């Protein structure tokens, strides 16, 4: 059987050269043939969502994907994909619930709509009891016997766009309604197919992967976008785009890469063709718990730069404090540039009046609260999150 370490290696190899599953599948086939791997049933429920995570998953729809979902996993129920519906589909769900208790993985795609006890989000019909079940009820029911619960997409992990201010549906992430269970959070708007499939494979073959403080698998969310961005050299030299669509660092037109953890710059999207910054659009921080409220307006620059150790400094004064020790702490990676003078020259140019002044769009008071003060799921009820009158 493929060792876990090797699996992680293949996962990284996939980053450099192609589809994750095409690297992993040939390596686990012998173990499957020898009966060393038991198939893990999967139930995929969709609640308050746009189906984006399914669409993203279908981008990896290839022979290897089909092989994995029918040999390593057993994709038993999928609200979006199934041909059957109504009570037949529901019976299948309950069959797994009864006969495969504590063996199946429950995947939830979409936010937990809480308003009026969840009754704006009916997703199943229990014929025997002539009862409609809403997202809250069905997720709570199935979670009770799930071995693992995986929330995919930022709606399911932290409420996502449906929970954005003023959150009329009172949406939250799954972890807010299942407080006594560990939820593995595969964030993203949507979640990348590799993040979802890699997490499921890890669960089926090796158990729980290493998680970060937001319960995201570290193998995908271990570094910031900024750490691996192809435009980092521009940032280090203080060369910033003044409009979306330009080729320089997109920090001043709203890039949230410095505070966003994901491997998009190396994994790429759309069958490894592109990713947001590469097509001249700022990262909007879609994998972070505070998305979208603290990440918008998407073209407003970050209100603060987080320093190692928790202190923050306004981006507007980066140029002015560039000679201070604090600036060295913020942009430790830019020290070399400091020595040769490019960084200070370019940043100063961008913060003083003149033909080269960059039009920094200030975040509104609504967006002044920082990622640090954000409490997942409380963004819409948090008093500090109220917009100014
Ligand atoms: Fe960092 Fe964004 Fe600039 Fe890339 S474009 S270097 S992620 S700020
Ligand atoms: Fe999302 Fe930023 Fe990647 S917006 S898709 S985390 S580049």
XYZ file of C-alpha atoms in Angstrom, residues 62-383:
322
model
C -11.879 11.878 -15.991
C -11.253 8.125 -15.928
C -9.225 8.446 -12.726
C -11.953 10.405 -11.009
C -14.511 7.773 -11.940
C -12.137 5.060 -10.749
C -11.620 6.718 -7.357
C -15.285 7.434 -6.682
C -16.255 3.879 -7.472
C -13.280 1.915 -6.103
C -11.702 3.750 -3.182
C -14.834 5.690 -2.323
C -18.406 4.704 -2.932
C -20.271 7.799 -4.058
C -23.674 6.686 -2.806
C -25.676 9.871 -2.640
C -25.152 13.210 -4.331
C -28.060 15.639 -4.415
C -26.863 17.178 -7.661
C -25.585 14.179 -9.598
C -28.185 11.521 -8.846
C -30.691 10.536 -11.451
C -33.197 9.294 -8.922
C -34.988 11.688 -6.641
C -37.745 11.874 -4.047
C -38.343 8.943 -1.738
C -36.154 6.508 -3.734
C -33.134 8.711 -3.255
C -34.033 9.308 0.362
C -34.267 5.540 1.005
C -30.745 5.148 -0.322
C -29.581 7.794 2.094
C -31.268 6.085 5.034
C -29.978 2.716 3.939
C -26.410 3.967 4.319
C -27.339 5.669 7.578
C -28.643 2.359 8.974
C -26.267 -0.205 7.477
C -23.014 1.741 7.290
C -23.227 3.699 10.499
C -19.851 5.178 11.578
C -18.262 4.128 8.274
C -19.443 6.776 5.837
C -18.079 10.232 5.063
C -20.665 12.992 5.073
C -19.870 15.864 2.722
C -21.817 19.074 3.062
C -21.814 21.634 0.293
C -23.589 24.904 1.144
C -24.373 27.029 4.165
C -26.636 26.132 7.053
C -29.695 28.308 6.545
C -31.044 28.964 10.030
C -33.801 31.517 9.522
C -37.245 30.274 10.588
C -35.724 27.011 11.785
C -34.182 26.347 8.402
C -37.476 26.214 6.558
C -36.228 28.191 3.569
C -34.017 25.261 2.669
C -36.004 22.026 2.304
C -33.785 19.436 0.662
C -35.412 16.024 1.186
C -38.788 14.362 1.525
C -39.406 11.528 3.973
C -42.330 9.735 2.377
C -43.116 7.368 5.243
C -43.701 10.261 7.583
C -44.923 12.673 4.909
C -42.346 15.111 6.123
C -40.016 17.520 4.376
C -36.535 17.781 5.859
C -34.556 20.986 5.712
C -30.784 21.323 5.515
C -30.343 21.727 9.272
C -32.377 18.619 10.055
C -30.794 16.395 7.430
C -27.215 17.400 8.230
C -27.787 16.880 11.979
C -29.390 13.495 11.323
C -26.651 12.161 9.037
C -23.815 13.670 11.067
C -24.857 11.608 14.077
C -23.569 8.418 12.413
C -20.862 9.778 10.104
C -17.279 8.702 10.588
C -15.991 11.966 9.152
C -17.788 15.182 8.276
C -16.274 17.272 5.510
C -17.565 20.755 4.715
C -16.603 21.770 1.179
C -16.659 25.363 -0.004
C -16.609 28.463 2.166
C -20.433 28.446 2.472
C -20.330 25.107 4.270
C -17.207 25.879 6.259
C -17.983 29.392 7.493
C -21.243 30.602 5.958
C -19.615 32.134 2.856
C -21.528 34.526 0.569
C -24.985 33.592 1.945
C -23.798 34.759 5.382
C -22.538 38.097 4.044
C -23.960 41.207 5.693
C -26.865 41.582 6.396
C -27.252 37.798 6.208
C -31.030 37.646 5.694
C -31.048 33.837 5.726
C -29.036 33.708 8.998
C -26.599 31.364 7.342
C -23.619 29.870 9.149
C -21.075 27.139 8.511
C -21.623 23.506 9.472
C -19.313 23.762 12.492
C -21.713 26.252 14.051
C -24.556 23.771 14.169
C -22.497 20.666 15.002
C -20.406 21.994 17.839
C -19.670 18.614 19.366
C -18.183 17.183 16.141
C -14.943 17.874 14.359
C -15.648 19.279 10.896
C -12.887 19.092 8.304
C -13.065 22.351 6.411
C -12.154 22.400 2.730
C -12.576 26.118 2.154
C -12.766 27.986 -1.155
C -15.386 29.662 -3.270
C -15.512 27.105 -4.728
C -13.243 24.426 -3.283
C -10.695 23.189 -5.829
C -11.360 19.628 -7.040
C -7.928 18.509 -5.781
C -8.604 19.948 -2.329
C -11.827 17.967 -2.088
C -10.590 14.727 -3.667
C -7.199 14.875 -1.924
C -8.921 15.276 1.445
C -11.357 12.424 0.762
C -8.548 10.142 -0.384
C -6.522 10.952 2.693
C -9.486 10.172 4.924
C -10.217 6.897 3.144
C -6.610 5.679 3.015
C -4.845 7.219 6.024
C -7.465 8.838 8.256
C -7.540 12.456 9.279
C -4.964 14.719 7.618
C -2.974 17.318 9.511
C -5.190 20.373 9.991
C -4.564 24.058 10.615
C -6.316 26.165 13.266
C -9.415 26.453 11.037
C -9.470 22.664 10.538
C -8.280 22.972 6.945
C -5.919 20.272 5.615
C -2.437 21.762 5.829
C -1.402 19.952 2.662
C -3.470 22.488 0.691
C -3.716 25.498 2.990
C -0.254 25.524 4.526
C 1.061 28.700 2.884
C -0.313 32.031 1.769
C -1.073 32.886 -1.837
C 1.443 35.701 -1.445
C 4.220 33.286 -0.428
C 4.133 31.552 -3.787
C 2.778 34.245 -6.068
C 4.490 34.737 -9.410
C 4.236 38.537 -8.923
C 6.020 38.529 -5.604
C 9.091 40.152 -7.084
C 6.961 43.196 -7.966
C 5.626 43.385 -4.412
C 9.120 43.115 -2.988
C 10.198 46.023 -5.126
C 7.052 48.077 -4.436
C 5.879 47.944 -8.045
C 2.090 47.926 -7.966
C -0.646 47.801 -10.592
C -2.931 50.828 -10.507
C -5.818 48.973 -12.077
C -7.139 45.463 -12.302
C -5.850 43.864 -15.490
C -2.300 45.142 -15.212
C 0.773 42.968 -14.984
C 2.324 44.232 -11.734
C 1.575 43.206 -8.147
C -2.156 43.609 -7.523
C -1.844 44.493 -3.848
C -3.041 48.056 -4.197
C -6.037 47.087 -6.260
C -7.246 44.752 -3.569
C -5.212 41.564 -3.631
C -5.810 39.631 -0.408
C -3.020 37.150 -1.189
C -0.946 38.154 1.857
C -3.678 37.002 4.264
C -5.098 34.092 2.258
C -3.962 30.510 2.701
C -4.216 28.211 -0.349
C -1.989 26.754 -3.054
C -3.668 28.326 -6.130
C -0.409 29.865 -7.468
C 1.103 26.428 -7.886
C -1.949 24.199 -8.313
C -3.817 26.390 -10.817
C -7.488 26.100 -11.801
C -9.415 25.009 -14.867
C -7.413 21.897 -15.549
C -4.248 23.699 -14.530
C -4.588 26.453 -17.092
C -4.790 29.564 -14.927
C -5.454 31.176 -11.560
C -6.817 34.611 -10.560
C -3.579 36.639 -10.291
C -2.190 35.058 -13.440
C -5.179 36.401 -15.365
C -4.685 39.850 -13.793
C -7.370 39.692 -11.127
C -6.585 40.126 -7.420
C -7.026 37.195 -5.071
C -10.245 37.971 -3.193
C -9.451 35.731 -0.244
C -12.088 33.120 -0.966
C -10.522 30.443 1.252
C -10.569 32.537 4.413
C -13.206 32.264 7.154
C -13.970 35.962 6.904
C -14.861 35.780 3.198
C -16.621 37.742 1.785
C -17.305 40.445 4.404
C -13.773 41.406 5.407
C -12.431 40.771 1.916
C -14.691 43.229 0.152
C -14.856 45.574 -1.653
C -12.684 43.225 -3.608
C -10.707 46.024 -5.189
C -10.013 47.840 -1.880
C -6.491 47.319 -0.592
C -6.010 45.522 2.699
C -6.546 47.893 5.623
C -3.529 46.529 7.459
C -0.483 44.438 6.942
C -0.292 41.743 9.591
C 3.159 41.631 11.181
C 4.624 38.498 12.599
C 3.577 38.625 16.247
C 0.189 40.195 15.687
C 0.876 43.943 15.377
C -0.524 45.693 12.353
C 0.506 48.670 10.313
C -1.562 50.548 7.794
C -0.489 49.915 4.228
C -0.651 53.654 3.664
C 2.340 54.145 5.922
C 4.464 51.358 4.568
C 6.288 53.834 2.430
C 6.770 56.212 5.332
C 7.990 53.600 7.784
C 10.097 51.871 5.252
C 13.298 52.817 7.029
C 12.098 51.556 10.427
C 12.663 48.222 12.075
C 8.957 47.486 11.832
C 9.101 47.688 8.060
C 11.889 45.162 8.081
C 9.662 42.880 10.115
C 6.763 43.182 7.689
C 8.713 42.612 4.599
C 11.541 40.474 5.781
C 11.499 38.917 2.366
C 12.111 42.321 0.829
C 15.278 43.080 2.756
C 17.465 42.466 -0.262
C 15.380 44.923 -2.233
C 15.717 47.459 0.569
C 19.454 47.316 0.303
C 19.496 48.073 -3.340
C 16.960 50.833 -2.811
C 14.281 49.739 -5.261
C 11.616 48.944 -2.716
C 11.864 52.213 -0.826
C 12.030 54.220 -4.035
C 8.949 52.597 -5.536
C 6.858 52.555 -2.382
C 7.713 56.157 -1.583
C 6.780 57.067 -5.111
C 3.425 55.384 -4.582
C 2.703 57.243 -1.353
C 3.648 60.792 -2.314
C 1.918 63.261 -4.569
C 3.006 63.437 -8.148
C 2.480 61.876 -11.528
C 3.229 58.404 -10.173
C 0.942 58.503 -7.169
C -1.027 55.305 -7.003
C -4.730 55.749 -6.236
C -5.081 53.603 -3.135
C -8.743 52.899 -2.544
C -9.424 53.042 1.166
C -11.534 50.356 2.756
C -14.755 51.703 4.242
C -15.313 51.808 7.996
C -17.310 48.627 7.553
C -14.183 46.820 6.492
C -11.840 48.290 9.042
C -12.218 45.438 11.476
C -9.421 43.050 10.934
C -9.159 39.379 10.245
C -7.823 38.917 13.738
C -10.948 40.282 15.420
C -13.196 38.214 13.203
C -15.189 35.494 14.926
C -16.227 32.826 12.407
C -19.985 32.778 11.932
C -20.487 35.964 13.895
C -19.644 38.346 11.107
C -23.191 39.383 10.492
C -24.235 39.723 14.105
C -20.954 41.220 15.277
C -21.649 44.821 16.248
